[in-house]
PDB file of C-alpha atoms in Angstrom:
ATOM      1  CA  UNK A   1       0.000   0.000   0.000  1.00  0.00           C
ATOM      2  CA  UNK A   2       1.183   3.505  -0.825  1.00  0.00           C
ATOM      3  CA  UNK A   3       0.964   6.159   1.885  1.00  0.00           C
ATOM      4  CA  UNK A   4       1.439   9.051  -0.556  1.00  0.00           C
ATOM      5  CA  UNK A   5      -1.951   8.653  -2.240  1.00  0.00           C
ATOM      6  CA  UNK A   6      -5.452   9.012  -0.754  1.00  0.00           C
ATOM      7  CA  UNK A   7      -6.938   5.812   0.644  1.00  0.00           C
ATOM      8  CA  UNK A   8      -9.731   5.594  -1.955  1.00  0.00           C
ATOM      9  CA  UNK A   9      -7.178   5.730  -4.804  1.00  0.00           C
ATOM     10  CA  UNK A  10      -4.962   2.933  -3.486  1.00  0.00           C
ATOM     11  CA  UNK A  11      -5.367  -0.252  -5.578  1.00  0.00           C
ATOM     12  CA  UNK A  12      -3.632  -2.286  -2.851  1.00  0.00           C
ATOM     13  CA  UNK A  13      -6.554  -1.680  -0.463  1.00  0.00           C
ATOM     14  CA  UNK A  14      -9.950  -3.340  -0.418  1.00  0.00           C
ATOM     15  CA  UNK A  15     -12.806  -0.909  -1.099  1.00  0.00           C
ATOM     16  CA  UNK A  16     -16.517  -1.359  -0.359  1.00  0.00           C
ATOM     17  CA  UNK A  17     -18.727   1.177  -2.112  1.00  0.00           C
ATOM     18  CA  UNK A  18     -22.244   2.561  -1.651  1.00  0.00           C
ATOM     19  CA  UNK A  19     -23.752   4.670  -4.424  1.00  0.00           C
ATOM     20  CA  UNK A  20     -27.089   6.485  -4.480  1.00  0.00           C
ATOM     21  CA  UNK A  21     -28.757   7.795  -7.619  1.00  0.00           C
ATOM     22  CA  UNK A  22     -32.245   8.912  -8.504  1.00  0.00           C
ATOM     23  CA  UNK A  23     -34.543   9.303 -11.488  1.00  0.00           C
ATOM     24  CA  UNK A  24     -37.309  11.808 -12.188  1.00  0.00           C
ATOM     25  CA  UNK A  25     -39.941  10.936 -14.807  1.00  0.00           C
ATOM     26  CA  UNK A  26     -37.858   8.335 -16.586  1.00  0.00           C
ATOM     27  CA  UNK A  27     -37.116   4.666 -17.065  1.00  0.00           C
ATOM     28  CA  UNK A  28     -33.727   3.894 -15.485  1.00  0.00           C
ATOM     29  CA  UNK A  29     -33.556   0.326 -16.830  1.00  0.00           C
ATOM     30  CA  UNK A  30     -36.216  -1.206 -19.054  1.00  0.00           C
ATOM     31  CA  UNK A  31     -36.996  -4.923 -18.999  1.00  0.00           C
ATOM     32  CA  UNK A  32     -37.106  -6.313 -22.569  1.00  0.00           C
ATOM     33  CA  UNK A  33     -39.128  -9.314 -21.343  1.00  0.00           C
ATOM     34  CA  UNK A  34     -41.860  -6.995 -20.051  1.00  0.00           C
ATOM     35  CA  UNK A  35     -42.371  -4.538 -22.901  1.00  0.00           C
ATOM     36  CA  UNK A  36     -39.480  -2.372 -21.661  1.00  0.00           C
ATOM     37  CA  UNK A  37     -41.258  -1.539 -18.406  1.00  0.00           C
ATOM     38  CA  UNK A  38     -39.001  -0.327 -15.585  1.00  0.00           C
ATOM     39  CA  UNK A  39     -37.589  -3.343 -13.758  1.00  0.00           C
ATOM     40  CA  UNK A  40     -39.390  -4.218 -10.543  1.00  0.00           C
ATOM     41  CA  UNK A  41     -39.216  -6.563  -7.599  1.00  0.00           C
ATOM     42  CA  UNK A  42     -42.747  -7.904  -8.088  1.00  0.00           C
ATOM     43  CA  UNK A  43     -43.129  -8.676  -4.375  1.00  0.00           C
ATOM     44  CA  UNK A  44     -42.119  -5.300  -2.935  1.00  0.00           C
ATOM     45  CA  UNK A  45     -42.510  -3.037  -5.988  1.00  0.00           C
ATOM     46  CA  UNK A  46     -39.031  -1.674  -5.410  1.00  0.00           C
ATOM     47  CA  UNK A  47     -37.367  -0.606  -8.631  1.00  0.00           C
ATOM     48  CA  UNK A  48     -34.316  -2.485  -9.910  1.00  0.00           C
ATOM     49  CA  UNK A  49     -31.394  -1.555 -12.144  1.00  0.00           C
ATOM     50  CA  UNK A  50     -29.081  -4.361 -13.228  1.00  0.00           C
ATOM     51  CA  UNK A  51     -25.337  -4.415 -12.728  1.00  0.00           C
ATOM     52  CA  UNK A  52     -25.020  -4.838 -16.507  1.00  0.00           C
ATOM     53  CA  UNK A  53     -26.810  -1.518 -17.115  1.00  0.00           C
ATOM     54  CA  UNK A  54     -24.559   0.294 -14.650  1.00  0.00           C
ATOM     55  CA  UNK A  55     -21.379  -1.154 -16.154  1.00  0.00           C
ATOM     56  CA  UNK A  56     -22.589  -0.134 -19.622  1.00  0.00           C
ATOM     57  CA  UNK A  57     -22.781   3.467 -18.455  1.00  0.00           C
ATOM     58  CA  UNK A  58     -19.258   3.243 -17.030  1.00  0.00           C
ATOM     59  CA  UNK A  59     -17.955   1.709 -20.252  1.00  0.00           C
ATOM     60  CA  UNK A  60     -19.537   4.503 -22.284  1.00  0.00           C
ATOM     61  CA  UNK A  61     -17.968   7.178 -20.059  1.00  0.00           C
ATOM     62  CA  UNK A  62     -14.376   5.869 -20.015  1.00  0.00           C
ATOM     63  CA  UNK A  63     -13.516   6.899 -23.624  1.00  0.00           C
ATOM     64  CA  UNK A  64     -14.744  10.412 -22.819  1.00  0.00           C
ATOM     65  CA  UNK A  65     -12.309  10.623 -19.911  1.00  0.00           C
ATOM     66  CA  UNK A  66      -9.351   9.046 -21.761  1.00  0.00           C
ATOM     67  CA  UNK A  67      -9.993   9.446 -25.501  1.00  0.00           C
ATOM     68  CA  UNK A  68      -6.399   8.839 -26.612  1.00  0.00           C
ATOM     69  CA  UNK A  69      -4.924   6.607 -23.895  1.00  0.00           C
ATOM     70  CA  UNK A  70      -4.244   3.081 -25.246  1.00  0.00           C
ATOM     71  CA  UNK A  71      -4.788   1.584 -21.772  1.00  0.00           C
ATOM     72  CA  UNK A  72      -8.395   2.750 -21.708  1.00  0.00           C
ATOM     73  CA  UNK A  73      -9.933   0.960 -24.659  1.00  0.00           C
ATOM     74  CA  UNK A  74     -13.223  -0.884 -24.063  1.00  0.00           C
ATOM     75  CA  UNK A  75     -13.605  -4.610 -24.730  1.00  0.00           C
ATOM     76  CA  UNK A  76     -17.431  -4.780 -24.761  1.00  0.00           C
ATOM     77  CA  UNK A  77     -18.518  -2.045 -27.155  1.00  0.00           C
ATOM     78  CA  UNK A  78     -21.113  -1.636 -29.879  1.00  0.00           C
ATOM     79  CA  UNK A  79     -20.455  -2.974 -33.372  1.00  0.00           C
ATOM     80  CA  UNK A  80     -17.243  -4.801 -32.411  1.00  0.00           C
ATOM     81  CA  UNK A  81     -17.325  -8.615 -32.216  1.00  0.00           C
ATOM     82  CA  UNK A  82     -15.910 -10.066 -29.012  1.00  0.00           C
ATOM     83  CA  UNK A  83     -14.102 -12.790 -30.950  1.00  0.00           C
ATOM     84  CA  UNK A  84     -12.271 -10.120 -32.935  1.00  0.00           C
ATOM     85  CA  UNK A  85     -11.199  -8.435 -29.706  1.00  0.00           C
ATOM     86  CA  UNK A  86      -9.911 -11.728 -28.315  1.00  0.00           C
ATOM     87  CA  UNK A  87      -7.969 -12.382 -31.522  1.00  0.00           C
ATOM     88  CA  UNK A  88      -6.373  -8.945 -31.075  1.00  0.00           C
ATOM     89  CA  UNK A  89      -5.250 -10.109 -27.657  1.00  0.00           C
ATOM     90  CA  UNK A  90      -3.575 -13.209 -29.085  1.00  0.00           C
ATOM     91  CA  UNK A  91      -1.856 -11.122 -31.764  1.00  0.00           C
ATOM     92  CA  UNK A  92      -0.762  -8.485 -29.274  1.00  0.00           C
ATOM     93  CA  UNK A  93       0.659 -11.146 -26.970  1.00  0.00           C
ATOM     94  CA  UNK A  94       2.477 -12.853 -29.862  1.00  0.00           C
ATOM     95  CA  UNK A  95       0.492 -16.071 -29.371  1.00  0.00           C
ATOM     96  CA  UNK A  96      -0.975 -18.154 -32.192  1.00  0.00           C
ATOM     97  CA  UNK A  97      -4.803 -18.279 -31.967  1.00  0.00           C
ATOM     98  CA  UNK A  98      -5.888 -21.650 -30.617  1.00  0.00           C
ATOM     99  CA  UNK A  99      -8.654 -23.346 -28.666  1.00  0.00           C
ATOM    100  CA  UNK A 100      -5.987 -25.179 -26.689  1.00  0.00           C
ATOM    101  CA  UNK A 101      -3.637 -22.437 -25.558  1.00  0.00           C
ATOM    102  CA  UNK A 102      -1.155 -23.439 -22.872  1.00  0.00           C
ATOM    103  CA  UNK A 103      -1.391 -21.856 -19.406  1.00  0.00           C
ATOM    104  CA  UNK A 104       1.644 -19.702 -20.256  1.00  0.00           C
ATOM    105  CA  UNK A 105       0.009 -18.546 -23.494  1.00  0.00           C
ATOM    106  CA  UNK A 106      -3.264 -17.778 -21.723  1.00  0.00           C
ATOM    107  CA  UNK A 107      -1.379 -15.747 -19.123  1.00  0.00           C
ATOM    108  CA  UNK A 108       0.308 -13.741 -21.886  1.00  0.00           C
ATOM    109  CA  UNK A 109      -3.062 -13.034 -23.537  1.00  0.00           C
ATOM    110  CA  UNK A 110      -4.600 -12.091 -20.174  1.00  0.00           C
ATOM    111  CA  UNK A 111      -1.823  -9.608 -19.509  1.00  0.00           C
ATOM    112  CA  UNK A 112      -2.188  -7.979 -22.911  1.00  0.00           C
ATOM    113  CA  UNK A 113      -5.962  -7.738 -22.553  1.00  0.00           C
ATOM    114  CA  UNK A 114      -5.704  -6.279 -19.046  1.00  0.00           C
ATOM    115  CA  UNK A 115      -3.065  -3.783 -20.163  1.00  0.00           C
ATOM    116  CA  UNK A 116      -5.186  -2.552 -23.057  1.00  0.00           C
ATOM    117  CA  UNK A 117      -8.856  -2.829 -22.005  1.00  0.00           C
ATOM    118  CA  UNK A 118     -10.091  -0.918 -18.980  1.00  0.00           C
ATOM    119  CA  UNK A 119     -13.231  -3.021 -18.570  1.00  0.00           C
ATOM    120  CA  UNK A 120     -11.216  -6.258 -18.617  1.00  0.00           C
ATOM    121  CA  UNK A 121      -8.855  -4.795 -16.020  1.00  0.00           C
ATOM    122  CA  UNK A 122     -11.736  -3.782 -13.705  1.00  0.00           C
ATOM    123  CA  UNK A 123     -14.674  -6.066 -14.543  1.00  0.00           C
ATOM    124  CA  UNK A 124     -12.931  -9.110 -15.997  1.00  0.00           C
ATOM    125  CA  UNK A 125     -14.222 -10.944 -19.046  1.00  0.00           C
ATOM    126  CA  UNK A 126     -14.789 -14.239 -20.825  1.00  0.00           C
ATOM    127  CA  UNK A 127     -12.074 -14.834 -23.441  1.00  0.00           C
ATOM    128  CA  UNK A 128     -13.176 -18.211 -24.773  1.00  0.00           C
ATOM    129  CA  UNK A 129     -16.032 -17.608 -27.202  1.00  0.00           C
ATOM    130  CA  UNK A 130     -14.424 -18.360 -30.588  1.00  0.00           C
ATOM    131  CA  UNK A 131     -11.516 -20.136 -32.273  1.00  0.00           C
ATOM    132  CA  UNK A 132      -9.038 -18.216 -30.120  1.00  0.00           C
ATOM    133  CA  UNK A 133      -9.713 -19.183 -26.499  1.00  0.00           C
ATOM    134  CA  UNK A 134      -7.885 -17.945 -23.414  1.00  0.00           C
ATOM    135  CA  UNK A 135     -10.240 -18.852 -20.577  1.00  0.00           C
ATOM    136  CA  UNK A 136     -11.454 -15.885 -18.538  1.00  0.00           C
ATOM    137  CA  UNK A 137     -10.176 -13.000 -16.438  1.00  0.00           C
ATOM    138  CA  UNK A 138     -11.679 -12.514 -12.970  1.00  0.00           C
ATOM    139  CA  UNK A 139     -12.017  -8.781 -12.422  1.00  0.00           C
ATOM    140  CA  UNK A 140     -11.621  -7.020  -9.071  1.00  0.00           C
ATOM    141  CA  UNK A 141     -14.780  -4.872  -9.270  1.00  0.00           C
ATOM    142  CA  UNK A 142     -18.285  -6.278  -8.879  1.00  0.00           C
ATOM    143  CA  UNK A 143     -21.651  -4.495  -8.666  1.00  0.00           C
ATOM    144  CA  UNK A 144     -24.911  -5.572  -7.092  1.00  0.00           C
ATOM    145  CA  UNK A 145     -28.295  -4.755  -8.609  1.00  0.00           C
ATOM    146  CA  UNK A 146     -29.456  -1.276  -7.662  1.00  0.00           C
ATOM    147  CA  UNK A 147     -32.704  -1.295  -5.656  1.00  0.00           C
ATOM    148  CA  UNK A 148     -34.972   1.658  -4.916  1.00  0.00           C
ATOM    149  CA  UNK A 149     -35.393   2.673  -1.295  1.00  0.00           C
ATOM    150  CA  UNK A 150     -39.180   3.029  -1.667  1.00  0.00           C
ATOM    151  CA  UNK A 151     -41.638   1.318  -4.020  1.00  0.00           C
ATOM    152  CA  UNK A 152     -41.929   2.807  -7.499  1.00  0.00           C
ATOM    153  CA  UNK A 153     -44.998   2.763  -9.690  1.00  0.00           C
ATOM    154  CA  UNK A 154     -44.419   2.434 -13.456  1.00  0.00           C
ATOM    155  CA  UNK A 155     -46.739   4.490 -15.658  1.00  0.00           C
ATOM    156  CA  UNK A 156     -47.404   3.848 -19.349  1.00  0.00           C
ATOM    157  CA  UNK A 157     -47.712   7.085 -21.355  1.00  0.00           C
ATOM    158  CA  UNK A 158     -49.389   7.017 -24.761  1.00  0.00           C
ATOM    159  CA  UNK A 159     -47.554   9.145 -27.334  1.00  0.00           C
ATOM    160  CA  UNK A 160     -48.178  10.040 -30.964  1.00  0.00           C
ATOM    161  CA  UNK A 161     -45.999  10.839 -33.954  1.00  0.00           C
ATOM    162  CA  UNK A 162     -47.180  13.013 -36.849  1.00  0.00           C
ATOM    163  CA  UNK A 163     -45.717  10.805 -39.565  1.00  0.00           C
ATOM    164  CA  UNK A 164     -45.801   7.127 -40.447  1.00  0.00           C
ATOM    165  CA  UNK A 165     -43.002   4.620 -40.658  1.00  0.00           C
ATOM    166  CA  UNK A 166     -44.083   3.302 -44.070  1.00  0.00           C
ATOM    167  CA  UNK A 167     -44.874   5.285 -47.219  1.00  0.00           C
ATOM    168  CA  UNK A 168     -47.745   2.894 -47.955  1.00  0.00           C
ATOM    169  CA  UNK A 169     -49.517   4.010 -44.780  1.00  0.00           C
ATOM    170  CA  UNK A 170     -49.158   7.678 -45.762  1.00  0.00           C
ATOM    171  CA  UNK A 171     -50.563   6.858 -49.202  1.00  0.00           C
ATOM    172  CA  UNK A 172     -53.606   5.352 -47.457  1.00  0.00           C
ATOM    173  CA  UNK A 173     -54.196   8.663 -45.670  1.00  0.00           C
ATOM    174  CA  UNK A 174     -52.882   7.787 -42.239  1.00  0.00           C
ATOM    175  CA  UNK A 175     -51.300  10.777 -40.543  1.00  0.00           C
ATOM    176  CA  UNK A 176     -50.179   9.705 -37.086  1.00  0.00           C
ATOM    177  CA  UNK A 177     -48.717   6.682 -35.317  1.00  0.00           C
ATOM    178  CA  UNK A 178     -49.360   5.719 -31.720  1.00  0.00           C
ATOM    179  CA  UNK A 179     -46.692   4.570 -29.309  1.00  0.00           C
ATOM    180  CA  UNK A 180     -45.964   4.440 -25.605  1.00  0.00           C
ATOM    181  CA  UNK A 181     -43.200   5.038 -23.104  1.00  0.00           C
ATOM    182  CA  UNK A 182     -42.798   3.843 -19.538  1.00  0.00           C
ATOM    183  CA  UNK A 183     -41.586   5.982 -16.651  1.00  0.00           C
ATOM    184  CA  UNK A 184     -41.507   6.103 -12.898  1.00  0.00           C
ATOM    185  CA  UNK A 185     -42.383   9.467 -11.358  1.00  0.00           C
ATOM    186  CA  UNK A 186     -39.488   9.280  -8.908  1.00  0.00           C
ATOM    187  CA  UNK A 187     -37.118   6.671  -7.514  1.00  0.00           C
ATOM    188  CA  UNK A 188     -34.054   6.829  -5.262  1.00  0.00           C
ATOM    189  CA  UNK A 189     -31.838   3.796  -5.862  1.00  0.00           C
ATOM    190  CA  UNK A 190     -29.008   2.301  -3.818  1.00  0.00           C
ATOM    191  CA  UNK A 191     -26.280   0.043  -5.219  1.00  0.00           C
ATOM    192  CA  UNK A 192     -23.281  -1.652  -3.613  1.00  0.00           C
ATOM    193  CA  UNK A 193     -19.943  -2.364  -5.269  1.00  0.00           C
ATOM    194  CA  UNK A 194     -16.897  -4.298  -4.147  1.00  0.00           C
ATOM    195  CA  UNK A 195     -13.265  -3.874  -5.121  1.00  0.00           C
ATOM    196  CA  UNK A 196     -10.903  -6.779  -4.364  1.00  0.00           C
ATOM    197  CA  UNK A 197      -7.313  -5.563  -4.088  1.00  0.00           C
ATOM    198  CA  UNK A 198      -5.990  -9.114  -4.400  1.00  0.00           C
ATOM    199  CA  UNK A 199      -7.623  -9.474  -7.817  1.00  0.00           C
ATOM    200  CA  UNK A 200      -6.798  -5.892  -8.753  1.00  0.00           C
ATOM    201  CA  UNK A 201      -3.095  -6.640  -8.342  1.00  0.00           C
ATOM    202  CA  UNK A 202      -3.534  -9.634 -10.667  1.00  0.00           C
ATOM    203  CA  UNK A 203      -5.101  -7.514 -13.421  1.00  0.00           C
ATOM    204  CA  UNK A 204      -2.743  -4.562 -12.989  1.00  0.00           C
ATOM    205  CA  UNK A 205      -5.227  -2.037 -11.615  1.00  0.00           C
ATOM    206  CA  UNK A 206      -3.610   1.332 -10.849  1.00  0.00           C
ATOM    207  CA  UNK A 207      -4.528   4.369  -8.774  1.00  0.00           C
ATOM    208  CA  UNK A 208      -5.338   6.157 -12.037  1.00  0.00           C
ATOM    209  CA  UNK A 209      -7.812   3.369 -12.817  1.00  0.00           C
ATOM    210  CA  UNK A 210      -9.574   3.927  -9.494  1.00  0.00           C
ATOM    211  CA  UNK A 211      -9.580   7.688  -9.979  1.00  0.00           C
ATOM    212  CA  UNK A 212     -11.103   7.098 -13.410  1.00  0.00           C
ATOM    213  CA  UNK A 213     -13.750   4.836 -11.859  1.00  0.00           C
ATOM    214  CA  UNK A 214     -14.824   7.477  -9.339  1.00  0.00           C
ATOM    215  CA  UNK A 215     -14.906  10.113 -12.090  1.00  0.00           C
ATOM    216  CA  UNK A 216     -17.014   7.817 -14.276  1.00  0.00           C
ATOM    217  CA  UNK A 217     -19.483   7.104 -11.473  1.00  0.00           C
ATOM    218  CA  UNK A 218     -19.915  10.774 -10.598  1.00  0.00           C
ATOM    219  CA  UNK A 219     -20.312  11.899 -14.224  1.00  0.00           C
ATOM    220  CA  UNK A 220     -21.846   8.981 -16.129  1.00  0.00           C
ATOM    221  CA  UNK A 221     -25.481  10.134 -15.892  1.00  0.00           C
ATOM    222  CA  UNK A 222     -24.559  13.564 -17.216  1.00  0.00           C
ATOM    223  CA  UNK A 223     -23.141  11.956 -20.365  1.00  0.00           C
ATOM    224  CA  UNK A 224     -25.930   9.398 -20.840  1.00  0.00           C
ATOM    225  CA  UNK A 225     -28.886  11.707 -21.318  1.00  0.00           C
ATOM    226  CA  UNK A 226     -31.971  10.275 -22.976  1.00  0.00           C
ATOM    227  CA  UNK A 227     -35.615  11.313 -23.069  1.00  0.00           C
ATOM    228  CA  UNK A 228     -36.512   7.740 -22.120  1.00  0.00           C
ATOM    229  CA  UNK A 229     -34.385   7.839 -18.963  1.00  0.00           C
ATOM    230  CA  UNK A 230     -35.706  11.186 -17.749  1.00  0.00           C
ATOM    231  CA  UNK A 231     -33.470  13.023 -15.316  1.00  0.00           C
ATOM    232  CA  UNK A 232     -30.994  10.756 -13.564  1.00  0.00           C
ATOM    233  CA  UNK A 233     -28.384  12.024 -11.106  1.00  0.00           C
ATOM    234  CA  UNK A 234     -25.938  10.606  -8.604  1.00  0.00           C
ATOM    235  CA  UNK A 235     -26.862  11.597  -5.051  1.00  0.00           C
ATOM    236  CA  UNK A 236     -24.161   9.907  -3.001  1.00  0.00           C
ATOM    237  CA  UNK A 237     -20.880   8.029  -3.402  1.00  0.00           C
ATOM    238  CA  UNK A 238     -19.306   6.561  -0.253  1.00  0.00           C
ATOM    239  CA  UNK A 239     -16.119   4.475  -0.236  1.00  0.00           C
ATOM    240  CA  UNK A 240     -15.028   2.393   2.737  1.00  0.00           C
ATOM    241  CA  UNK A 241     -11.292   1.766   2.257  1.00  0.00           C
ATOM    242  CA  UNK A 242      -9.473  -0.859   4.309  1.00  0.00           C
ATOM    243  CA  UNK A 243      -5.792  -0.566   5.167  1.00  0.00           C
ATOM    244  CA  UNK A 244      -4.912  -3.899   3.543  1.00  0.00           C
ATOM    245  CA  UNK A 245      -5.933  -6.101   0.647  1.00  0.00           C
ATOM    246  CA  UNK A 246      -8.266  -8.434   2.541  1.00  0.00           C
ATOM    247  CA  UNK A 247     -10.095  -6.000   4.801  1.00  0.00           C
ATOM    248  CA  UNK A 248     -10.713  -5.210   8.456  1.00  0.00           C
ATOM    249  CA  UNK A 249     -14.506  -5.615   8.589  1.00  0.00           C
ATOM    250  CA  UNK A 250     -17.355  -7.246   6.711  1.00  0.00           C
ATOM    251  CA  UNK A 251     -18.842  -5.158   3.934  1.00  0.00           C
ATOM    252  CA  UNK A 252     -22.373  -5.692   5.271  1.00  0.00           C
ATOM    253  CA  UNK A 253     -21.557  -4.112   8.644  1.00  0.00           C
ATOM    254  CA  UNK A 254     -19.962  -1.123   6.905  1.00  0.00           C
ATOM    255  CA  UNK A 255     -22.920  -0.667   4.567  1.00  0.00           C
ATOM    256  CA  UNK A 256     -25.268  -0.637   7.585  1.00  0.00           C
ATOM    257  CA  UNK A 257     -23.570   2.600   8.633  1.00  0.00           C
ATOM    258  CA  UNK A 258     -25.308   4.406   5.775  1.00  0.00           C
ATOM    259  CA  UNK A 259     -29.041   4.527   6.374  1.00  0.00           C
ATOM    260  CA  UNK A 260     -31.537   6.124   3.990  1.00  0.00           C
ATOM    261  CA  UNK A 261     -35.075   6.575   5.326  1.00  0.00           C
ATOM    262  CA  UNK A 262     -38.173   8.476   4.107  1.00  0.00           C
ATOM    263  CA  UNK A 263     -38.900  11.599   6.136  1.00  0.00           C
ATOM    264  CA  UNK A 264     -42.695  11.169   6.149  1.00  0.00           C
ATOM    265  CA  UNK A 265     -45.558   9.061   4.845  1.00  0.00           C
ATOM    266  CA  UNK A 266     -45.977  11.082   1.659  1.00  0.00           C
ATOM    267  CA  UNK A 267     -44.954   9.541  -1.654  1.00  0.00           C
ATOM    268  CA  UNK A 268     -41.296  10.564  -2.217  1.00  0.00           C
ATOM    269  CA  UNK A 269     -40.735  12.924  -5.116  1.00  0.00           C
ATOM    270  CA  UNK A 270     -37.202  14.163  -4.386  1.00  0.00           C
ATOM    271  CA  UNK A 271     -33.984  13.358  -2.547  1.00  0.00           C
ATOM    272  CA  UNK A 272     -35.131  15.941   0.016  1.00  0.00           C
ATOM    273  CA  UNK A 273     -37.922  13.544   1.013  1.00  0.00           C
ATOM    274  CA  UNK A 274     -35.258  11.229   2.506  1.00  0.00           C
ATOM    275  CA  UNK A 275     -32.951  11.428   5.481  1.00  0.00           C
ATOM    276  CA  UNK A 276     -29.380  10.182   5.069  1.00  0.00           C
ATOM    277  CA  UNK A 277     -27.584   9.124   8.241  1.00  0.00           C
ATOM    278  CA  UNK A 278     -23.888   8.215   8.122  1.00  0.00           C
ATOM    279  CA  UNK A 279     -22.273   6.637  11.180  1.00  0.00           C
ATOM    280  CA  UNK A 280     -18.584   7.454  10.750  1.00  0.00           C
ATOM    281  CA  UNK A 281     -17.435   8.389  14.251  1.00  0.00           C
ATOM    282  CA  UNK A 282     -16.392   4.932  15.475  1.00  0.00           C
ATOM    283  CA  UNK A 283     -15.208   3.132  12.359  1.00  0.00           C
ATOM    284  CA  UNK A 284     -13.317  -0.129  12.887  1.00  0.00           C
ATOM    285  CA  UNK A 285      -9.539   0.212  13.088  1.00  0.00           C
ATOM    286  CA  UNK A 286      -7.959   0.468   9.656  1.00  0.00           C
ATOM    287  CA  UNK A 287     -11.123   1.709   7.879  1.00  0.00           C
ATOM    288  CA  UNK A 288     -11.334   5.077   6.101  1.00  0.00           C
ATOM    289  CA  UNK A 289     -14.606   6.474   4.782  1.00  0.00           C
ATOM    290  CA  UNK A 290     -14.427   8.838   1.796  1.00  0.00           C
ATOM    291  CA  UNK A 291     -17.537  10.685   0.643  1.00  0.00           C
ATOM    292  CA  UNK A 292     -17.182  11.962  -2.923  1.00  0.00           C
ATOM    293  CA  UNK A 293     -20.755  13.289  -3.290  1.00  0.00           C
TER     294      UNK A 293
END
């Protein structure tokens, strides 16, 4: 561990993260199996946002932060086949593409992929989907699903468009098309994330990588605007940093120190309708809490 850098930027420390974000009049994560309705826990009606959706937003933000840095390319990106990316890894490592790469060859490919792709370095990835197979990389950073503090109530809004999709429909005299969009009026969501220093050292995670992660989390909603998603904003980012790689306390007990509760019985419509309590006066020895928002 390096004493010269802030605790939350040290890749040799374990970090347990709590993030809060909210949405006004939008759909934070549609469910394709349910007509793109906002995801719900059908027993509690709490809203859900998948870890995959959150990591997509991070992936989309990284190139904006490091547009020309070769270490910050993205492995999972639109219009690029994963097999082609894996073959690049074999070529970059000087290894002949094969489904039966030796452990030494796989290690060489892993190193090249980690050195060149930020999302492999942080999230890991499966590298065995085509003719060039190198197993998988276990990343140090994992996200839970985000879950809303209070129930949310999806609303289906009918919308119209003044033109048709097909010329034949216009020729028949049709002038408008009907559609719909789903939103929730308001939801405050909480998500947990976990950074394993032991795995971060294996993938070559640096303090700059962690700084980039915190920047991405605090800015990703501002660079992912969409009418469908309404107004989304980060409302809290709290990092519990341990003074070693394996940790001084269980993540669950640290997360319990951040409590979010509604202020009254009214339906929440803003972050101001919640009370945030942070118990940071008697942290376990070796734990540092950093609040970035």
